[in-house]
PDB file of C-alpha atoms in Angstrom:
ATOM      1  CA  MET A   8      39.564  11.254 -10.329  1.00  0.00           C
ATOM      2  CA  THR A   9      37.476  14.326 -10.667  1.00  0.00           C
ATOM      3  CA  GLY A  10      33.639  14.422 -10.281  1.00  0.00           C
ATOM      4  CA  SER A  11      33.492  11.010  -9.077  1.00  0.00           C
ATOM      5  CA  ILE A  12      32.156   9.887  -5.966  1.00  0.00           C
ATOM      6  CA  THR A  13      32.799   6.561  -4.183  1.00  0.00           C
ATOM      7  CA  LYS A  14      29.881   4.590  -2.729  1.00  0.00           C
ATOM      8  CA  PRO A  15      30.384   3.277   0.648  1.00  0.00           C
ATOM      9  CA  PRO A  16      30.969  -0.399   0.910  1.00  0.00           C
ATOM     10  CA  THR A  17      27.999  -2.541   0.241  1.00  0.00           C
ATOM     11  CA  ARG A  18      27.827  -3.564   3.796  1.00  0.00           C
ATOM     12  CA  GLN A  19      27.807  -0.239   5.199  1.00  0.00           C
ATOM     13  CA  ARG A  20      25.108   0.856   2.330  1.00  0.00           C
ATOM     14  CA  MET A  21      23.006  -2.064   3.496  1.00  0.00           C
ATOM     15  CA  ILE A  22      22.965  -0.857   7.232  1.00  0.00           C
ATOM     16  CA  ASP A  23      22.474   2.722   6.400  1.00  0.00           C
ATOM     17  CA  SER A  24      19.656   1.656   4.376  1.00  0.00           C
ATOM     18  CA  ALA A  25      18.105  -0.511   7.218  1.00  0.00           C
ATOM     19  CA  VAL A  26      18.573   2.197   9.486  1.00  0.00           C
ATOM     20  CA  GLN A  27      16.669   4.837   7.136  1.00  0.00           C
ATOM     21  CA  LEU A  28      13.591   1.983   6.709  1.00  0.00           C
ATOM     22  CA  LEU A  29      13.524   1.681  10.276  1.00  0.00           C
ATOM     23  CA  ARG A  30      13.171   5.172  10.849  1.00  0.00           C
ATOM     24  CA  GLU A  31      10.361   5.300   8.255  1.00  0.00           C
ATOM     25  CA  ARG A  32       8.578   1.833   8.485  1.00  0.00           C
ATOM     26  CA  GLY A  33       9.465   0.376  11.939  1.00  0.00           C
ATOM     27  CA  ALA A  34      10.771  -3.059  11.959  1.00  0.00           C
ATOM     28  CA  ALA A  35       8.293  -4.784  10.128  1.00  0.00           C
ATOM     29  CA  GLY A  36       9.275  -2.350   7.002  1.00  0.00           C
ATOM     30  CA  VAL A  37      12.710  -3.634   6.969  1.00  0.00           C
ATOM     31  CA  THR A  38      12.560  -6.564   4.614  1.00  0.00           C
ATOM     32  CA  ILE A  39      15.516  -7.977   2.973  1.00  0.00           C
ATOM     33  CA  ASP A  40      14.053  -6.720  -0.654  1.00  0.00           C
ATOM     34  CA  ALA A  41      13.902  -3.146   0.979  1.00  0.00           C
ATOM     35  CA  VAL A  42      17.376  -3.016   2.179  1.00  0.00           C
ATOM     36  CA  LEU A  43      18.287  -4.477  -1.051  1.00  0.00           C
ATOM     37  CA  THR A  44      16.224  -2.014  -3.445  1.00  0.00           C
ATOM     38  CA  ARG A  45      17.222   1.048  -1.220  1.00  0.00           C
ATOM     39  CA  SER A  46      21.004  -0.221  -0.804  1.00  0.00           C
ATOM     40  CA  GLU A  47      21.700  -1.132  -4.579  1.00  0.00           C
ATOM     41  CA  ALA A  48      23.117  -4.176  -3.328  1.00  0.00           C
ATOM     42  CA  PRO A  49      23.187  -7.648  -5.160  1.00  0.00           C
ATOM     43  CA  ARG A  50      20.972 -10.366  -3.284  1.00  0.00           C
ATOM     44  CA  GLY A  51      23.961 -12.190  -2.359  1.00  0.00           C
ATOM     45  CA  SER A  52      25.142  -9.367  -0.178  1.00  0.00           C
ATOM     46  CA  VAL A  53      22.743 -10.518   2.520  1.00  0.00           C
ATOM     47  CA  TYR A  54      24.314 -13.873   3.220  1.00  0.00           C
ATOM     48  CA  HIS A  55      27.646 -12.963   2.638  1.00  0.00           C
ATOM     49  CA  HIS A  56      27.596  -9.581   5.097  1.00  0.00           C
ATOM     50  CA  PHE A  57      24.768 -10.768   7.369  1.00  0.00           C
ATOM     51  CA  PRO A  58      24.928 -14.654   7.839  1.00  0.00           C
ATOM     52  CA  GLY A  59      21.986 -14.192  10.622  1.00  0.00           C
ATOM     53  CA  GLY A  60      19.928 -12.833   7.748  1.00  0.00           C
ATOM     54  CA  ARG A  61      17.222 -10.155   8.675  1.00  0.00           C
ATOM     55  CA  ASN A  62      17.489 -10.599  12.408  1.00  0.00           C
ATOM     56  CA  GLN A  63      21.442  -9.631  12.151  1.00  0.00           C
ATOM     57  CA  ILE A  64      20.553  -6.752   9.983  1.00  0.00           C
ATOM     58  CA  LEU A  65      17.759  -5.085  12.343  1.00  0.00           C
ATOM     59  CA  THR A  66      20.076  -5.697  15.147  1.00  0.00           C
ATOM     60  CA  GLU A  67      22.775  -4.099  13.927  1.00  0.00           C
ATOM     61  CA  ALA A  68      20.822  -1.197  12.169  1.00  0.00           C
ATOM     62  CA  LEU A  69      19.205  -0.149  15.685  1.00  0.00           C
ATOM     63  CA  GLN A  70      22.444  -0.529  17.510  1.00  0.00           C
ATOM     64  CA  LEU A  71      24.242   1.925  14.903  1.00  0.00           C
ATOM     65  CA  ALA A  72      21.191   4.412  15.195  1.00  0.00           C
ATOM     66  CA  GLY A  73      21.291   4.240  18.956  1.00  0.00           C
ATOM     67  CA  ASP A  74      24.889   4.813  19.070  1.00  0.00           C
ATOM     68  CA  THR A  75      25.054   7.736  16.400  1.00  0.00           C
ATOM     69  CA  ILE A  76      22.285   9.622  18.109  1.00  0.00           C
ATOM     70  CA  GLY A  77      23.844   8.807  21.536  1.00  0.00           C
ATOM     71  CA  GLY A  78      27.131   9.886  20.254  1.00  0.00           C
ATOM     72  CA  ILE A  79      25.716  13.284  19.039  1.00  0.00           C
ATOM     73  CA  ILE A  80      23.779  13.697  22.526  1.00  0.00           C
ATOM     74  CA  GLU A  81      26.964  12.923  24.574  1.00  0.00           C
ATOM     75  CA  SER A  82      29.248  15.163  22.417  1.00  0.00           C
ATOM     76  CA  ALA A  83      26.984  18.132  23.053  1.00  0.00           C
ATOM     77  CA  THR A  84      26.604  17.389  26.838  1.00  0.00           C
ATOM     78  CA  SER A  85      30.033  18.756  27.404  1.00  0.00           C
ATOM     79  CA  SER A  86      28.648  22.268  26.474  1.00  0.00           C
ATOM     80  CA  GLY A  87      26.213  21.982  28.799  1.00  0.00           C
ATOM     81  CA  SER A  88      22.399  20.568  29.042  1.00  0.00           C
ATOM     82  CA  ARG A  89      20.525  23.702  27.341  1.00  0.00           C
ATOM     83  CA  ARG A  90      23.221  23.169  24.526  1.00  0.00           C
ATOM     84  CA  ALA A  91      22.567  19.640  24.351  1.00  0.00           C
ATOM     85  CA  LEU A  92      18.669  20.152  23.901  1.00  0.00           C
ATOM     86  CA  GLU A  93      19.555  22.608  21.106  1.00  0.00           C
ATOM     87  CA  GLN A  94      21.728  20.012  19.656  1.00  0.00           C
ATOM     88  CA  PHE A  95      19.356  17.581  20.058  1.00  0.00           C
ATOM     89  CA  ARG A  96      16.985  19.943  18.337  1.00  0.00           C
ATOM     90  CA  ASN A  97      19.268  20.215  15.377  1.00  0.00           C
ATOM     91  CA  MET A  98      19.857  16.751  14.570  1.00  0.00           C
ATOM     92  CA  TRP A  99      16.111  16.096  14.946  1.00  0.00           C
ATOM     93  CA  ALA A 100      15.258  18.770  12.430  1.00  0.00           C
ATOM     94  CA  GLY A 101      18.234  17.601   9.959  1.00  0.00           C
ATOM     95  CA  PHE A 102      16.802  14.208  10.057  1.00  0.00           C
ATOM     96  CA  LEU A 103      13.299  15.495   9.532  1.00  0.00           C
ATOM     97  CA  ALA A 104      14.376  17.657   6.671  1.00  0.00           C
ATOM     98  CA  GLN A 105      16.468  15.068   4.870  1.00  0.00           C
ATOM     99  CA  SER A 106      13.486  12.712   4.796  1.00  0.00           C
ATOM    100  CA  ASP A 107      10.944  15.597   4.084  1.00  0.00           C
ATOM    101  CA  PHE A 108       9.183  14.475   7.177  1.00  0.00           C
ATOM    102  CA  ASN A 109       8.886  10.958   6.583  1.00  0.00           C
ATOM    103  CA  ALA A 110      11.237   9.506   9.001  1.00  0.00           C
ATOM    104  CA  GLY A 111      11.433   9.581  12.866  1.00  0.00           C
ATOM    105  CA  CYS A 112      13.239   7.935  15.508  1.00  0.00           C
ATOM    106  CA  PRO A 113      14.430   4.196  15.312  1.00  0.00           C
ATOM    107  CA  ALA A 114      14.050   3.763  18.617  1.00  0.00           C
ATOM    108  CA  VAL A 115      10.816   4.713  19.098  1.00  0.00           C
ATOM    109  CA  SER A 116       9.614   2.789  15.895  1.00  0.00           C
ATOM    110  CA  VAL A 117      10.525  -0.259  17.796  1.00  0.00           C
ATOM    111  CA  ALA A 118       9.379   0.960  21.266  1.00  0.00           C
ATOM    112  CA  VAL A 119       5.829   1.441  19.939  1.00  0.00           C
ATOM    113  CA  GLY A 120       5.830  -1.409  17.150  1.00  0.00           C
ATOM    114  CA  GLY A 121       4.048  -4.223  17.730  1.00  0.00           C
ATOM    115  CA  SER A 122       5.660  -6.639  15.424  1.00  0.00           C
ATOM    116  CA  PRO A 123       7.656  -9.775  16.931  1.00  0.00           C
ATOM    117  CA  GLU A 124      10.587  -8.527  15.517  1.00  0.00           C
ATOM    118  CA  ASP A 125       9.874  -4.836  17.500  1.00  0.00           C
ATOM    119  CA  GLU A 126       9.375  -7.256  20.611  1.00  0.00           C
ATOM    120  CA  ALA A 127      12.636  -8.710  20.150  1.00  0.00           C
ATOM    121  CA  LEU A 128      14.446  -5.475  19.843  1.00  0.00           C
ATOM    122  CA  GLN A 129      12.947  -3.805  22.745  1.00  0.00           C
ATOM    123  CA  PRO A 130      15.412  -4.737  25.174  1.00  0.00           C
ATOM    124  CA  MET A 131      17.967  -2.991  22.729  1.00  0.00           C
ATOM    125  CA  ALA A 132      15.695   0.242  22.548  1.00  0.00           C
ATOM    126  CA  THR A 133      15.521   0.358  26.119  1.00  0.00           C
ATOM    127  CA  GLN A 134      19.206   0.454  26.725  1.00  0.00           C
ATOM    128  CA  ILE A 135      19.386   3.054  23.779  1.00  0.00           C
ATOM    129  CA  PHE A 136      16.864   5.234  25.856  1.00  0.00           C
ATOM    130  CA  THR A 137      18.565   4.601  29.219  1.00  0.00           C
ATOM    131  CA  ARG A 138      22.051   5.895  27.594  1.00  0.00           C
ATOM    132  CA  TRP A 139      20.555   8.996  26.237  1.00  0.00           C
ATOM    133  CA  HIS A 140      18.533   9.779  29.488  1.00  0.00           C
ATOM    134  CA  SER A 141      21.654   9.168  31.556  1.00  0.00           C
ATOM    135  CA  SER A 142      23.776  11.468  29.319  1.00  0.00           C
ATOM    136  CA  ILE A 143      21.252  14.239  29.334  1.00  0.00           C
ATOM    137  CA  ALA A 144      20.732  13.832  33.398  1.00  0.00           C
ATOM    138  CA  ALA A 145      24.469  13.627  33.694  1.00  0.00           C
ATOM    139  CA  ALA A 146      24.864  17.207  31.737  1.00  0.00           C
ATOM    140  CA  MET A 147      21.979  18.923  33.801  1.00  0.00           C
ATOM    141  CA  VAL A 148      23.885  17.592  37.181  1.00  0.00           C
ATOM    142  CA  ALA A 149      26.796  19.240  35.828  1.00  0.00           C
ATOM    143  CA  ASP A 150      24.743  22.339  35.335  1.00  0.00           C
ATOM    144  CA  GLY A 151      24.091  22.351  38.896  1.00  0.00           C
ATOM    145  CA  ILE A 152      20.625  20.702  39.188  1.00  0.00           C
ATOM    146  CA  PRO A 153      20.088  18.324  41.749  1.00  0.00           C
ATOM    147  CA  GLU A 154      20.449  14.671  40.757  1.00  0.00           C
ATOM    148  CA  GLU A 155      16.815  13.796  41.434  1.00  0.00           C
ATOM    149  CA  ARG A 156      15.416  16.683  39.670  1.00  0.00           C
ATOM    150  CA  ALA A 157      17.819  16.146  36.551  1.00  0.00           C
ATOM    151  CA  ALA A 158      16.595  12.478  36.225  1.00  0.00           C
ATOM    152  CA  GLN A 159      12.878  13.797  35.864  1.00  0.00           C
ATOM    153  CA  LEU A 160      13.978  16.371  33.717  1.00  0.00           C
ATOM    154  CA  ALA A 161      15.932  14.187  31.381  1.00  0.00           C
ATOM    155  CA  THR A 162      12.808  12.004  31.227  1.00  0.00           C
ATOM    156  CA  VAL A 163      10.631  14.983  30.501  1.00  0.00           C
ATOM    157  CA  ALA A 164      13.142  16.188  27.951  1.00  0.00           C
ATOM    158  CA  LEU A 165      13.455  13.022  25.994  1.00  0.00           C
ATOM    159  CA  ALA A 166       9.470  12.275  26.201  1.00  0.00           C
ATOM    160  CA  THR A 167       8.884  16.065  24.994  1.00  0.00           C
ATOM    161  CA  ILE A 168      11.416  15.730  22.073  1.00  0.00           C
ATOM    162  CA  GLU A 169      10.265  12.701  20.800  1.00  0.00           C
ATOM    163  CA  GLY A 170       6.675  13.392  21.061  1.00  0.00           C
ATOM    164  CA  ALA A 171       7.782  16.307  19.180  1.00  0.00           C
ATOM    165  CA  VAL A 172       9.281  14.567  16.450  1.00  0.00           C
ATOM    166  CA  ILE A 173       6.346  12.605  15.823  1.00  0.00           C
ATOM    167  CA  LEU A 174       4.374  15.992  15.811  1.00  0.00           C
ATOM    168  CA  CYS A 175       6.636  17.393  13.208  1.00  0.00           C
ATOM    169  CA  ARG A 176       6.042  14.335  11.048  1.00  0.00           C
ATOM    170  CA  VAL A 177       2.247  14.664  11.265  1.00  0.00           C
ATOM    171  CA  HIS A 178       2.329  18.418  10.450  1.00  0.00           C
ATOM    172  CA  LYS A 179       5.186  18.511   8.313  1.00  0.00           C
ATOM    173  CA  THR A 180       6.771  21.487  10.055  1.00  0.00           C
ATOM    174  CA  LEU A 181       9.565  21.988  12.899  1.00  0.00           C
ATOM    175  CA  ALA A 182       7.523  24.202  14.678  1.00  0.00           C
ATOM    176  CA  PRO A 183       6.633  21.493  17.378  1.00  0.00           C
ATOM    177  CA  LEU A 184      10.226  20.620  17.669  1.00  0.00           C
ATOM    178  CA  ASP A 185      10.985  24.423  18.242  1.00  0.00           C
ATOM    179  CA  ASP A 186       8.461  24.777  20.702  1.00  0.00           C
ATOM    180  CA  ALA A 187       9.540  21.533  22.872  1.00  0.00           C
ATOM    181  CA  VAL A 188      13.008  22.562  23.080  1.00  0.00           C
ATOM    182  CA  ALA A 189      12.094  26.241  23.945  1.00  0.00           C
ATOM    183  CA  VAL A 190      10.198  25.229  26.842  1.00  0.00           C
ATOM    184  CA  MET A 191      12.713  22.436  28.063  1.00  0.00           C
ATOM    185  CA  SER A 192      15.532  24.700  27.781  1.00  0.00           C
ATOM    186  CA  GLU A 193      13.374  27.326  30.298  1.00  0.00           C
ATOM    187  CA  MET A 194      12.704  24.635  32.646  1.00  0.00           C
ATOM    188  CA  VAL A 195      16.516  23.786  32.646  1.00  0.00           C
ATOM    189  CA  ALA A 196      17.339  27.285  33.295  1.00  0.00           C
ATOM    190  CA  TYR A 197      14.688  27.556  36.039  1.00  0.00           C
ATOM    191  CA  ALA A 198      16.105  24.398  37.565  1.00  0.00           C
ATOM    192  CA  GLY A 199      19.562  25.557  37.650  1.00  0.00           C
ATOM    193  CA  ARG A 200      18.871  28.393  39.711  1.00  0.00           C
TER     194      ARG A 200
END
């Protein structure tokens, strides 16, 4: 079977499409029609794979996105907090470039969205950010930064990088992300002395 690329299973394509839509449009933009169009799935797939309908798709999409990014962060922290910041930067640079600067963080889209769907997902967004924060702070503690200071720096790192992703989308350049990670790395190095 040369030259043939197998599509992922329909359910996975639908979830992946919902994640992409969440990153681009927020929860309000993740409609059944948009998911079906992007995933090229037949309409009956929704009822077959997601008996809970749109709410189930949204919940699973946000959970997948949070787990994927959380896994990247947790994996990177084993090499130290500064390396984790660099890998976080590389991950966002890849996502931004792949989407031509049209897609950001799915958890941020839920956190700042004002739709009823966003409100229903906000507890999950809180858990996602808490997980990411804990991983970054733990890496900083492992690098010799006192626990209280590591927690503060992890907050600043998350806020700075997530804000930089927004600026990258606005300006269509990775410069804000590069600046944010460079400054955060200096702060972490200084705090670890």
